[in-house]
XYZ file of C-alpha atoms in Angstrom:
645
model
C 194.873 -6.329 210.635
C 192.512 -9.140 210.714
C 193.853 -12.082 209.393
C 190.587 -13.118 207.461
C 190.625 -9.563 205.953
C 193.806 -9.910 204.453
C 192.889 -13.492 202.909
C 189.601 -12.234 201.142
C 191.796 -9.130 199.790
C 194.680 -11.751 198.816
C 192.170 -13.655 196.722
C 190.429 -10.758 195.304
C 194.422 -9.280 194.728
C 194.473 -11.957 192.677
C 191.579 -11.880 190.736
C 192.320 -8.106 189.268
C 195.947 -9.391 188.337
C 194.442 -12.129 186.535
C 192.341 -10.072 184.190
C 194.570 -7.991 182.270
C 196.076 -11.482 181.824
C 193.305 -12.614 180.100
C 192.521 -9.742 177.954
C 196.014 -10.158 176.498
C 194.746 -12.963 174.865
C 197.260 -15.813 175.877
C 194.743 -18.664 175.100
C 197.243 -21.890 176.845
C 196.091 -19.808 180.218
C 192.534 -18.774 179.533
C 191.191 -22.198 180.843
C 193.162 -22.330 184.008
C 192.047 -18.565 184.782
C 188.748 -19.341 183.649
C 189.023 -22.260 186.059
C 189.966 -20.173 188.632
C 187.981 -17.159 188.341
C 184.536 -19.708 188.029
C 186.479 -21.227 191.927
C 186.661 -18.041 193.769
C 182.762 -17.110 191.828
C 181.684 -20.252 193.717
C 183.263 -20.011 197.048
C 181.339 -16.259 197.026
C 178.239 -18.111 196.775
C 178.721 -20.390 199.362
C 175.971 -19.687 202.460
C 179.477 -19.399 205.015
C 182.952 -19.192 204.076
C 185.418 -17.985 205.405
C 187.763 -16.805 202.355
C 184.666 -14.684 201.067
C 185.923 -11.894 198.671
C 183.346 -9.678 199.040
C 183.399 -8.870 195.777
C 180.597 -6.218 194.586
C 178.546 -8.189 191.543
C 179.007 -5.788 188.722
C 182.595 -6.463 189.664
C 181.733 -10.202 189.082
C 179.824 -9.064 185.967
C 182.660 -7.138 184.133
C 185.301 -10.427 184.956
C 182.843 -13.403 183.735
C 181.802 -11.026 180.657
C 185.481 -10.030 179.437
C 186.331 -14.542 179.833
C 183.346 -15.624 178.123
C 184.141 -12.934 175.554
C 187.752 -14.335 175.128
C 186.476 -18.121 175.146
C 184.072 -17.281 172.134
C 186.569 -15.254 170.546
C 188.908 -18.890 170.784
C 186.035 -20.719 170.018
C 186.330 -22.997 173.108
C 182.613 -24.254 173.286
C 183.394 -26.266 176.232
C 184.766 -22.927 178.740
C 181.932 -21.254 177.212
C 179.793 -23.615 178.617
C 181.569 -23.254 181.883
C 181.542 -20.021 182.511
C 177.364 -19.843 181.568
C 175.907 -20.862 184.924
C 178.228 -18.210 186.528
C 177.089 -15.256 183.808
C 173.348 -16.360 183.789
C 173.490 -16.180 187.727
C 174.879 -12.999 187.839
C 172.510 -11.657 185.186
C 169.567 -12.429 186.855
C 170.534 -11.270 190.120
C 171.037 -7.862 188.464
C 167.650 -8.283 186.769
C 169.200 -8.049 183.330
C 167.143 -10.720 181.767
C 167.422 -9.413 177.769
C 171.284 -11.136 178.428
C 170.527 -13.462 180.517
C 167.128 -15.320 179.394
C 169.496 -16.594 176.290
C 171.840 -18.353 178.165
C 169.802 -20.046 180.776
C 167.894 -21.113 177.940
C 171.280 -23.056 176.082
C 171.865 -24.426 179.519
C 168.058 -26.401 179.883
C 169.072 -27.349 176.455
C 172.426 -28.787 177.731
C 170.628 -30.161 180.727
C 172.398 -32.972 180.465
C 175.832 -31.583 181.081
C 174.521 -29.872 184.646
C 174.663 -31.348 188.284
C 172.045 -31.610 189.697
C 172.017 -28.701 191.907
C 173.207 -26.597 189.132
C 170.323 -28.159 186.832
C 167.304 -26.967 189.900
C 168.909 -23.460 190.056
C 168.592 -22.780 186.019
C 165.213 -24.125 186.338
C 164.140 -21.675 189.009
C 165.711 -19.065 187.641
C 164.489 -19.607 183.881
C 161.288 -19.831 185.209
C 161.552 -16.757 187.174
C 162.599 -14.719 184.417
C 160.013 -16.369 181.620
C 157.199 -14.956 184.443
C 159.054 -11.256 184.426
C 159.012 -11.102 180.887
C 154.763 -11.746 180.804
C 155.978 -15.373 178.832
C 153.727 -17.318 181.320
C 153.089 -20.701 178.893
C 156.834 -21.092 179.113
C 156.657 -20.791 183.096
C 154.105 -23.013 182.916
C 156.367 -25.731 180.980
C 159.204 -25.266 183.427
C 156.758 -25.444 186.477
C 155.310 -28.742 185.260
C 159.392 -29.799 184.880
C 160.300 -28.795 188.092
C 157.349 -30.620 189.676
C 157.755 -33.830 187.698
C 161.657 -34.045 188.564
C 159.997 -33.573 192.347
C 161.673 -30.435 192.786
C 158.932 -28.615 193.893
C 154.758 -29.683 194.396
C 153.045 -25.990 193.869
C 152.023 -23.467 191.725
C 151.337 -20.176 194.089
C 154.127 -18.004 192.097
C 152.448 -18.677 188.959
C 149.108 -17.552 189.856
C 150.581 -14.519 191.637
C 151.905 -13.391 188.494
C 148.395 -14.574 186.715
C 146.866 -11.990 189.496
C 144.966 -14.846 190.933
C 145.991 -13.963 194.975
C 143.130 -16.002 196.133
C 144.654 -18.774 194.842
C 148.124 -18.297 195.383
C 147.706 -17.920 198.742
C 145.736 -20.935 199.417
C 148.954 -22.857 197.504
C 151.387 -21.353 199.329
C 149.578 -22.663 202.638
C 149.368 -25.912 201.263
C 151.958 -26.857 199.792
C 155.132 -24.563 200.503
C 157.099 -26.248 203.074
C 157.892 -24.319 206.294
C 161.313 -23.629 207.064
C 162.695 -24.106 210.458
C 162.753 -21.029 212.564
C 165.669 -18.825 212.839
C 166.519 -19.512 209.479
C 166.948 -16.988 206.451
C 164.691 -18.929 204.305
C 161.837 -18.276 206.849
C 162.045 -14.742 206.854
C 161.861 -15.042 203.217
C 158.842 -17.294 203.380
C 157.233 -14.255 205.812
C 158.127 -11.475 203.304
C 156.492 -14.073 199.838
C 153.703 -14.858 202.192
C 152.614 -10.581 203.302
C 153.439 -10.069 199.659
C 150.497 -12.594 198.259
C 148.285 -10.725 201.284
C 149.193 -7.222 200.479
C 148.012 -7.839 196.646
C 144.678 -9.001 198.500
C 144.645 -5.484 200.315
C 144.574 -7.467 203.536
C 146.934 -4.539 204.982
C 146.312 -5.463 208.816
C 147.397 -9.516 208.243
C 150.022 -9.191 205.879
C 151.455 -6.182 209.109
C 151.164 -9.214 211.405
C 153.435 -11.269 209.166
C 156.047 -8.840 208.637
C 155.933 -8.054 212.649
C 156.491 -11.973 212.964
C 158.935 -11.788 210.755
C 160.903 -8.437 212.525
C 160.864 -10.698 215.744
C 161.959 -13.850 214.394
C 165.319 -12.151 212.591
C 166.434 -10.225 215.451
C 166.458 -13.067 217.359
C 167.824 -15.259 214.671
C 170.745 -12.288 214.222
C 171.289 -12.277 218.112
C 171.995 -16.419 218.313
C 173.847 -16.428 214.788
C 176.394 -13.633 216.596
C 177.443 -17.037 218.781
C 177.050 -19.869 216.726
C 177.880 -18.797 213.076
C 176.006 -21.112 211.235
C 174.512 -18.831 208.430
C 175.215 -15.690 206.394
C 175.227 -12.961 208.898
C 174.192 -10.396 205.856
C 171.313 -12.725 204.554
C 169.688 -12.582 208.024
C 170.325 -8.860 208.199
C 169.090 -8.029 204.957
C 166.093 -9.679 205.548
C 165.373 -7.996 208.783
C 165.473 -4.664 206.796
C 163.591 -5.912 204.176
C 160.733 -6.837 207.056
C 161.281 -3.626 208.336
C 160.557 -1.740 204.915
C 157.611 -3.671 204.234
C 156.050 -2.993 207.785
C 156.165 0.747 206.850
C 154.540 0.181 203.674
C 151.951 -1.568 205.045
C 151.478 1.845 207.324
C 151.854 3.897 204.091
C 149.015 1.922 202.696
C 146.886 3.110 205.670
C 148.210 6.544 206.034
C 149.854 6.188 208.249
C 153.784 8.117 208.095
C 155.145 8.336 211.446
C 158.886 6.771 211.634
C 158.416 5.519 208.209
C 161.360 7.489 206.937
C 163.877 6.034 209.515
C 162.404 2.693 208.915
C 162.546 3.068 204.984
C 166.255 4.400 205.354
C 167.078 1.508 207.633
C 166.171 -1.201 205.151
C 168.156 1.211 202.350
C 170.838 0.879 204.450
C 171.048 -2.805 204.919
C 169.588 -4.094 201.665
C 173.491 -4.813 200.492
C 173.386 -5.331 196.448
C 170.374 -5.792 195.933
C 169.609 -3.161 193.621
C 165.553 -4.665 192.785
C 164.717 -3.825 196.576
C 166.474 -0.375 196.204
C 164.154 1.201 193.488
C 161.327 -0.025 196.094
C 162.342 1.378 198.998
C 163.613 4.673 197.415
C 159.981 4.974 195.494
C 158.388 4.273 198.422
C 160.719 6.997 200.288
C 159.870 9.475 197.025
C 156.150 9.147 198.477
C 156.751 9.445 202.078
C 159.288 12.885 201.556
C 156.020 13.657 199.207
C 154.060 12.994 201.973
C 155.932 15.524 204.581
C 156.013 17.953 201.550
C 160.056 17.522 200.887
C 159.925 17.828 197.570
C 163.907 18.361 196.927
C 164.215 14.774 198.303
C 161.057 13.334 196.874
C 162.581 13.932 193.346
C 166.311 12.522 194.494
C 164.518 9.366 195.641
C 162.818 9.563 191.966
C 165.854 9.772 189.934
C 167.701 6.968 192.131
C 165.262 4.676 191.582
C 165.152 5.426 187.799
C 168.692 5.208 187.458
C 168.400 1.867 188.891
C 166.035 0.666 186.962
C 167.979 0.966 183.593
C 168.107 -2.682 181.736
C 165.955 -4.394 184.341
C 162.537 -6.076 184.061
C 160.732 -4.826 187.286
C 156.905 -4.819 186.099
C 154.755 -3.390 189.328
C 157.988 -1.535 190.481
C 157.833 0.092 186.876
C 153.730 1.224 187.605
C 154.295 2.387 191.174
C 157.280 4.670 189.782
C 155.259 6.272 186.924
C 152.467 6.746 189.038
C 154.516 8.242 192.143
C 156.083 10.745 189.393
C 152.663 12.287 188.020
C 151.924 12.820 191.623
C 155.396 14.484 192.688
C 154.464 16.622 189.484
C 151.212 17.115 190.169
C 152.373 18.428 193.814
C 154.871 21.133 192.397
C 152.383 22.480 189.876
C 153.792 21.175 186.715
C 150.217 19.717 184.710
C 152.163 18.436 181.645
C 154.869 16.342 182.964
C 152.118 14.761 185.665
C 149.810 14.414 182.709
C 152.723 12.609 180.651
C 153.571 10.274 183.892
C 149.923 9.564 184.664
C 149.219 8.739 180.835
C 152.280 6.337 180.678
C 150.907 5.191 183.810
C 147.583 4.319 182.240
C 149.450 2.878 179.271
C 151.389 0.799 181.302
C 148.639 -0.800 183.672
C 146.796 -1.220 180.737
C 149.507 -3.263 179.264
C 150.026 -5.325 182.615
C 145.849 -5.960 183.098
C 145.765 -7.327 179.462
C 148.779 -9.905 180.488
C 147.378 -10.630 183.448
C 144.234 -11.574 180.954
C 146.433 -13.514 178.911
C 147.989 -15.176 181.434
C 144.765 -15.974 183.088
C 143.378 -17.764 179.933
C 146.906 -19.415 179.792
C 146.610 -21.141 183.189
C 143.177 -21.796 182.858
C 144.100 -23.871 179.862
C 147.092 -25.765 181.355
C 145.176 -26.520 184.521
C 142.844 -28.130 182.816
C 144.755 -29.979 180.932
C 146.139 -30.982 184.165
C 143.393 -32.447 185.858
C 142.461 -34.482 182.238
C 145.706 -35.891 182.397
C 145.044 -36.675 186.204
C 141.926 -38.457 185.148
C 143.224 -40.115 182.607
C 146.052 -41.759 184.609
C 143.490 -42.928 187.216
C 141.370 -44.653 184.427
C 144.321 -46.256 183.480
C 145.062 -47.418 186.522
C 142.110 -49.163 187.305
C 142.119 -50.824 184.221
C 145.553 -52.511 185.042
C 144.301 -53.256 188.198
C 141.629 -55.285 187.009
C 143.803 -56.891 184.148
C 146.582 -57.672 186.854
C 143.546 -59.269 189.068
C 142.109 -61.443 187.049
C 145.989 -62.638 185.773
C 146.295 -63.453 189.364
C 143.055 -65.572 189.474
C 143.857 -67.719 186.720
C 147.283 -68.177 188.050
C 145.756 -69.325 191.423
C 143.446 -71.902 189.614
C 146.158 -72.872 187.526
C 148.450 -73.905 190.417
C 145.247 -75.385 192.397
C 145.092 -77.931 188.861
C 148.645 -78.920 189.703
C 148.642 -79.300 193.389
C 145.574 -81.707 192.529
C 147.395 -84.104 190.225
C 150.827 -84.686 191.608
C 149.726 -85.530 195.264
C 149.601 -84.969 199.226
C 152.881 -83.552 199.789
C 153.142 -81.599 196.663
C 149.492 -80.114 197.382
C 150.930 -78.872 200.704
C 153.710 -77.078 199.387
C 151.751 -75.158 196.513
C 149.363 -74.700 199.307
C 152.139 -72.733 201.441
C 152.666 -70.418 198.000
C 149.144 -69.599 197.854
C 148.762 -68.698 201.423
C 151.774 -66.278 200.542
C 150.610 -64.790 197.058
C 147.105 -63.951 198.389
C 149.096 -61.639 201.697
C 151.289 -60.177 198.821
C 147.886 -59.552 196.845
C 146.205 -57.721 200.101
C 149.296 -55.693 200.651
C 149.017 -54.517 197.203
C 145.357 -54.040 197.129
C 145.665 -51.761 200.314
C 149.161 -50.105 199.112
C 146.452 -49.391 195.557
C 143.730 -47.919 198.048
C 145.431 -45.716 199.329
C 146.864 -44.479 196.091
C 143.410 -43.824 194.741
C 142.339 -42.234 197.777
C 144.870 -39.437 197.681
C 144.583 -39.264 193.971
C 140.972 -38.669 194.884
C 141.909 -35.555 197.294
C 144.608 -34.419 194.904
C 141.981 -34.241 192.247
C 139.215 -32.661 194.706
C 141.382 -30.111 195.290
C 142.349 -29.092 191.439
C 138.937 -28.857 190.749
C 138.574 -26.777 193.666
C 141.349 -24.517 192.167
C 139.725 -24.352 189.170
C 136.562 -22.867 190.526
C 138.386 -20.450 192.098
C 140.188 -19.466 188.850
C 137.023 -19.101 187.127
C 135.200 -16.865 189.540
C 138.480 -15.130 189.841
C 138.026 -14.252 186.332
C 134.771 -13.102 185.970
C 135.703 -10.851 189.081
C 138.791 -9.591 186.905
C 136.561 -9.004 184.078
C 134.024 -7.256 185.889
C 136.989 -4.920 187.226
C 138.347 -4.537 184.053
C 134.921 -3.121 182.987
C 134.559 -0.628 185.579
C 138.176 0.670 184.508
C 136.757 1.090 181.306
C 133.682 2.724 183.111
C 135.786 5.243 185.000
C 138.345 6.142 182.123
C 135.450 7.401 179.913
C 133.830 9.157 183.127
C 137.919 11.186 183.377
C 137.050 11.706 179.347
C 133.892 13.318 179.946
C 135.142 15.523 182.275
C 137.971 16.906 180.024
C 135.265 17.552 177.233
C 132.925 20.505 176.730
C 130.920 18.749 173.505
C 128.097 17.967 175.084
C 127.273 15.475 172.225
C 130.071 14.040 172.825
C 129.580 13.697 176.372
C 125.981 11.623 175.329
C 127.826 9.512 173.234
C 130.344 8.398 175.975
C 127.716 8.067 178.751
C 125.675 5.515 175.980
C 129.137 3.415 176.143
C 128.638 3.928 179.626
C 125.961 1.920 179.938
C 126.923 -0.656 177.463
C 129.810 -1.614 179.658
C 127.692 -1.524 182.607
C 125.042 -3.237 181.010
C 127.835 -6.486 180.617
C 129.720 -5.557 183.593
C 126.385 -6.753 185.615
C 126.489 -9.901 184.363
C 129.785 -10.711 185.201
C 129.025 -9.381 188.872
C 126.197 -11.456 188.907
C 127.719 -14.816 188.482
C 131.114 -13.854 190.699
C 128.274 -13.051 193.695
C 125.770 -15.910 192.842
C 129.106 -18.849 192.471
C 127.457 -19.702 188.788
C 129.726 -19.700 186.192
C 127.275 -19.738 183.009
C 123.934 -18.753 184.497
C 122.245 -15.529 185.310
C 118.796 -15.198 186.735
C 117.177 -13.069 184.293
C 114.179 -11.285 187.407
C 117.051 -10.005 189.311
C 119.356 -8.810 186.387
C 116.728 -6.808 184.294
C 115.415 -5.332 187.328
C 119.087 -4.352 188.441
C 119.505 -2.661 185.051
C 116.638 -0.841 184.563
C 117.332 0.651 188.370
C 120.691 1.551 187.526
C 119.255 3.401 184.357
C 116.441 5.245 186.134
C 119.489 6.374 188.716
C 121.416 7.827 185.584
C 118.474 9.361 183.741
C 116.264 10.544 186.703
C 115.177 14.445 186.692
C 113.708 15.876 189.959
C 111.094 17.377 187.748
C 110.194 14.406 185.788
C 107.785 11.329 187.950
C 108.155 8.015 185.910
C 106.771 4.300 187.122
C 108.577 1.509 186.400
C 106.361 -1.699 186.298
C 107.604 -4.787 186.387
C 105.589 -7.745 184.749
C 107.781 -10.815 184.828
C 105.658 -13.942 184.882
C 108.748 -16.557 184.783
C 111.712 -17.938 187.147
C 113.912 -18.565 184.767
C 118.089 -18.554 183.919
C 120.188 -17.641 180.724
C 123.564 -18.043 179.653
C 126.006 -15.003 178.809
C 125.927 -15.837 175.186
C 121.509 -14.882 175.583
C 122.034 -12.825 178.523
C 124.220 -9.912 177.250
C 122.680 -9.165 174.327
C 119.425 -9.005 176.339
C 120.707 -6.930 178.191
C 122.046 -4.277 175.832
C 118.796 -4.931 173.546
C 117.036 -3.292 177.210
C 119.864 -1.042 177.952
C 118.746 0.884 174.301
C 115.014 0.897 174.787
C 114.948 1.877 178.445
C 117.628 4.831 177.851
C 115.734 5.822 174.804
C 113.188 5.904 177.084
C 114.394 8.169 179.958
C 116.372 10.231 177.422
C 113.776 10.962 174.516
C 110.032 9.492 175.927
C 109.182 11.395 178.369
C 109.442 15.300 177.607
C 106.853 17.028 179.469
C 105.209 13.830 180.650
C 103.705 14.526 184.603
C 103.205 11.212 184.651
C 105.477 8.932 183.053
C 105.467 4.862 183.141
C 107.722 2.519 181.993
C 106.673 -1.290 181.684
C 108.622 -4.067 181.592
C 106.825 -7.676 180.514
C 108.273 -10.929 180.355
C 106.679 -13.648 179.652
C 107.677 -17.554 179.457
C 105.963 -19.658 177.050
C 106.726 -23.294 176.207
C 110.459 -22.671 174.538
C 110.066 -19.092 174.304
C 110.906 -15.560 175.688
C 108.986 -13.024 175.068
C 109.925 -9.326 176.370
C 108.028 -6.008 175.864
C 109.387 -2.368 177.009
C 106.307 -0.657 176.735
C 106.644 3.854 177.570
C 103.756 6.135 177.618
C 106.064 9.047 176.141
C 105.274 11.178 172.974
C 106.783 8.284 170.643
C 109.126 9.542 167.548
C 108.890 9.882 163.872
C 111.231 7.872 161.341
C 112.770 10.871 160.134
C 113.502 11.998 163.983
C 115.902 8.920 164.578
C 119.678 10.807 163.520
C 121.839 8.983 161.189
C 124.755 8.823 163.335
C 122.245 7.037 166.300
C 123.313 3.480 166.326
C 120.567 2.670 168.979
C 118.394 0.856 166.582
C 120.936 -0.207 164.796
C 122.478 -2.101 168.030
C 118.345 -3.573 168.999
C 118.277 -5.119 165.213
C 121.653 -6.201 165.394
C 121.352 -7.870 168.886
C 117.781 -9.248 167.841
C 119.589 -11.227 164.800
C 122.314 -12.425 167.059
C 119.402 -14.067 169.290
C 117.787 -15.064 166.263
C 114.504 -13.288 167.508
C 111.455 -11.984 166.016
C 111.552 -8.006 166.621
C 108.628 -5.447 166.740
C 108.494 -1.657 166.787
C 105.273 0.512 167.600
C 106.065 4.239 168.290
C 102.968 6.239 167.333
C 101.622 6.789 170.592
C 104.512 6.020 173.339
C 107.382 3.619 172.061
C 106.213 -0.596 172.248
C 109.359 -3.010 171.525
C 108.062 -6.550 171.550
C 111.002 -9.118 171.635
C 110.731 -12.963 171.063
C 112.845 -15.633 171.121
C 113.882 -19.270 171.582
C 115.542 -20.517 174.653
């Protein structure tokens, strides 16, 4: 037998005897166990070691839990606090962050007590599980820790989780180091960087990564064979986790050949890692789906739910509700696909709204950021020029002295100043170049920031149209045909807002809309909803001004002409060959004044239903602009809206 085999079994011989030990409860032994279970833990986690256990982690789990158990039932604080790195590690590689969120947080507050690798690790992993559970201020805290210790100098995993790819990806170019090749940490910075490009939908590059990726490990396998100088089963594991994401990229595209064997390649190799198991066997559930194997489609299923008990997995958790409604859906069974797809919607519901949260979140810290930034540099140049004119004084005051005591003494003090003023350049040019890449660092924030702000009127936009298409699968469902009216009015209402936030994503403002192109844009949209082939109506346009409004004026404007122009289409123009629609505005010293103006049949007060909240809305958004409102509808329908700008 291999002589290396039997030391690993020896040790891990070794560690089973020890634990009944412990469980007897013979506390002048618990430490020294303790000692030595937390020794072998260690030498497990070493990159290369020879006297590896090979130990499976729930293994690991089981021993750590029954120790710390014993030490708190002893009440030995101190082996407690020994044995908590080792139990929060474990934890979070199983993903069971409801036990282990706790304890890395007593550990940051024992900071103190770490080493300094050990303090770095509960960092990144507190971090990392603060993000999983949606708890993105705290993240944010620990970032801004983590970067101040020097640990780190970027921010791409936050905005990830914030849904801001755009920006993550531009932070991850800039500022996350690249590893040398050949190395497991480069295949992991390959699979982090097609991740951030696969949540952009940019299939094709994020394929070219992963194939970079395939090519570098296999070579990096091949040379590690003859020089042993890292974990052989961290570079294989990430050469099937390259693989596995190279045939979901395909998936993405429809495309299935050889994705099975690929996706059952990376199972095969992914080790313990139980997080990249529920991916690959969802992503298997779809591909047997795919083929029509439904027999295996639902064993991939149930593996990955089984796996996924206790863990925090948030888009793993969508993508397997979503793959079950379909599996469902495929072998005819409409309720359970209906109860998948609506905890589906529940669920991504629940994620959008953090991702909202979140957004606002880092909006706010980065801001606060760049102030603090700011106010550093102001501070700065302050001392600058206190320290500068200390040092002019100084110079005059030692010119005074040189003058009175004589030749030889001048010469000296004139040797000193010759020396202070090259010690005053240096330090001038050292300060320079300090402000000069405080400058670019600060160039660059605020370029961040304008990319988090049109990333969020893009996500609110989005978020609109969801709201758009979830009352169009309502409508569908319904036969009330009342109903049906009432839902397309919300329709518009949400379109009516969503425009606004497309127009200043497309036009890179951030508070302004230009008023000729929105109206127009609505009113279009409305004609497309409302149009009858039978029915000819005009739409004239009459807008004598070039002018801009903020969403706070533009959004009730708009739903103040969403009302009159849909009242319009739906109600004015019954039986009307020739119907036309005009649309005045009009720009006059501080005021707006707009006029929908219909040729239609009009109405009669007692026509208008109670339940209508048309009107209602025009009044309510005319005393929200603080505008002066008139109504003719005798002959045709006349609204005449005015307001300051």
């Amino acid at each position: 037998m291999n002589p290396s085999r039997i030391i690993k079994w020896a040790l891990s011989l070794c560690i089973l005897l020890t634990t009944p030990f412990l469980k007897n409860g013979y506390s002048n032994s618990l430490t020294s166990n303790a000692d030595q279970l937390i020794a072998l833990w260690k030498n497990d986690q070493m990159k290369i070691s020879p006297n590896r256990t090979e130990i499976p982690i729930n293994k690991w789990k089981d021993l750590f839990e029954a120790t710390y158990t014993k030490a708190v039932e002893e009440k030995d604080t101190l082996l407690q606090f020994k044995l908590s790195f080792g139990l929060a590690t474990i934890y979070h590689d199983l993903t069971n962050f409801k036990k282990g969120l706790p304890i890395l947080e007593f550990l940051h507050k024992n900071k103190e007590r770490l080493s300094e690798a050990e303090y770095k690790m509960v960092l990144i992993k507190l971090e990392e599980e603060y993000r999983a559970t949606n708890n993105i201020a705290k993240a944010i805290v620990i970032r801004k820790e983590r970067i101040s210790k020097n640990f780190i100098h970027t921010y791409w995993e936050i905005y990830r989780d914030c849904g801001l790819y755009e920006a993550a990806k531009i932070d991850f170019l800039l500022f996350e180091p690249i590893p040398e090749k050949f190395s497991a940490r480069k295949l992991f910075y390959k699979s982090f960087l097609g991740s951030i490009l696969l949540e952009m939908n940019q299939v094709d590059s994020a394929r070219i990564i992963y194939n970079e990726g395939i090519a570098e490990a296999t070579q990096a396998i091949k040379e590690n064979e003859i020089k042993h100088t890292q974990r052989q089963e961290d570079l294989v594991y990430w050469h099937a986790n390259l693989v596995g994401l190279s045939a979901k990229c395909d998936m993405l595209q429809g495309k299935y050949d050889h994705v099975i064997e690929r996706l059952q390649f990376n199972l095969k190799n992914t080790g313990d890692n139980n997080d990249n198991k529920i991916e690959v066997y969802i992503l298997l559930a779809k591909a047997y789906l795919h083929s029509n194997n439904f027999e295996k489609s639902k064993l991939a299923l149930d593996n990955a739910k089984l796996l996924m008990a206790d863990k925090t997995l948030k888009n793993i958790k969508s993508d397997y509700l979503l793959t079950a409604s379909n599996y469902f859906d495929a072998i005819k069974m409409p309720d359970s696909a209906f109860f998948y797809l609506q905890s589906y919607n529940n669920y991504y519901q629940e994620l959008q709204y953090n991702i909202q949260k979140n957004q606002s979140i880092l909006l706010l810290a980065e801001m606060e950021i760049s102030d603090r930034r700011k106010e550093l540099l102001s501070s700065k140049t302050d001392l600058q020029k206190i320290s500068q004119l200390t040092k002019i004084q100084k110079t005059q005051l030692i010119w005074l002295i040189v003058c009175l005591i004589g030749a030889i003494i001048f010469g000296i003090a004139l040797y000193f100043n010759i020396r202070l003023k090259n010690k005053n350049r240096k330090q001038i040019l050292e300060q320079n170049e300090q402000l000069i890449i405080n400058a670019k660092n600060i160039a660059e924030q605020n370029k961040h920031n304008e990319i988090l702000l049109k990333e969020l009127h893009h996500r609110v936009k989005n978020n609109l149209q969801v709201m758009y298409s979830l009352l169009n699968l309502q409508k569908r469902r319904n036969n009330d045909e009342e109903l049906k009216e009432t839902l397309s009015s919300v329709q518009n209402r949400i379109q009516t807002m969503a425009l606004v936030h497309q127009n200043l994503y497309n036009s890179g403002e951030f508070e302004q809309v230009d008023v000729t192109q929105y109206i127009k844009n609505l009113v279009i949209h409305l004609q497309s909803i409302y149009k009858i082939d039978t029915q000819i109506v005009n739409i004239e346009f009459d807008i004598q001004t070039s002018l801009s409004l903020n969403i706070d004026k533009i959004i009730p404007v708009g739903l103040l002409i969403n009302e009159a122009v849909s009242n319009a289409f739906k109600h004015g123009f019954n039986n009307v060959k020739n119907g036309i629609l005009q649309i005045n505005i009009e720009h006059i010293n501080d005021k707006l004044i707009i006029e929908i103006i219909d040729n239609g049949h009009g109405f009669k007060e007692e026509d208008i239903k109670e339940t209508s909240i048309g009107m209602q809305l025009i009044k309510i958004m005319c005393t929200q602009l603080n505008a002066v409102y008139q109504l003719s509808h005798t002959q045709g329908v006349h609204h005449k809206i005015e307001f300051k700008i």
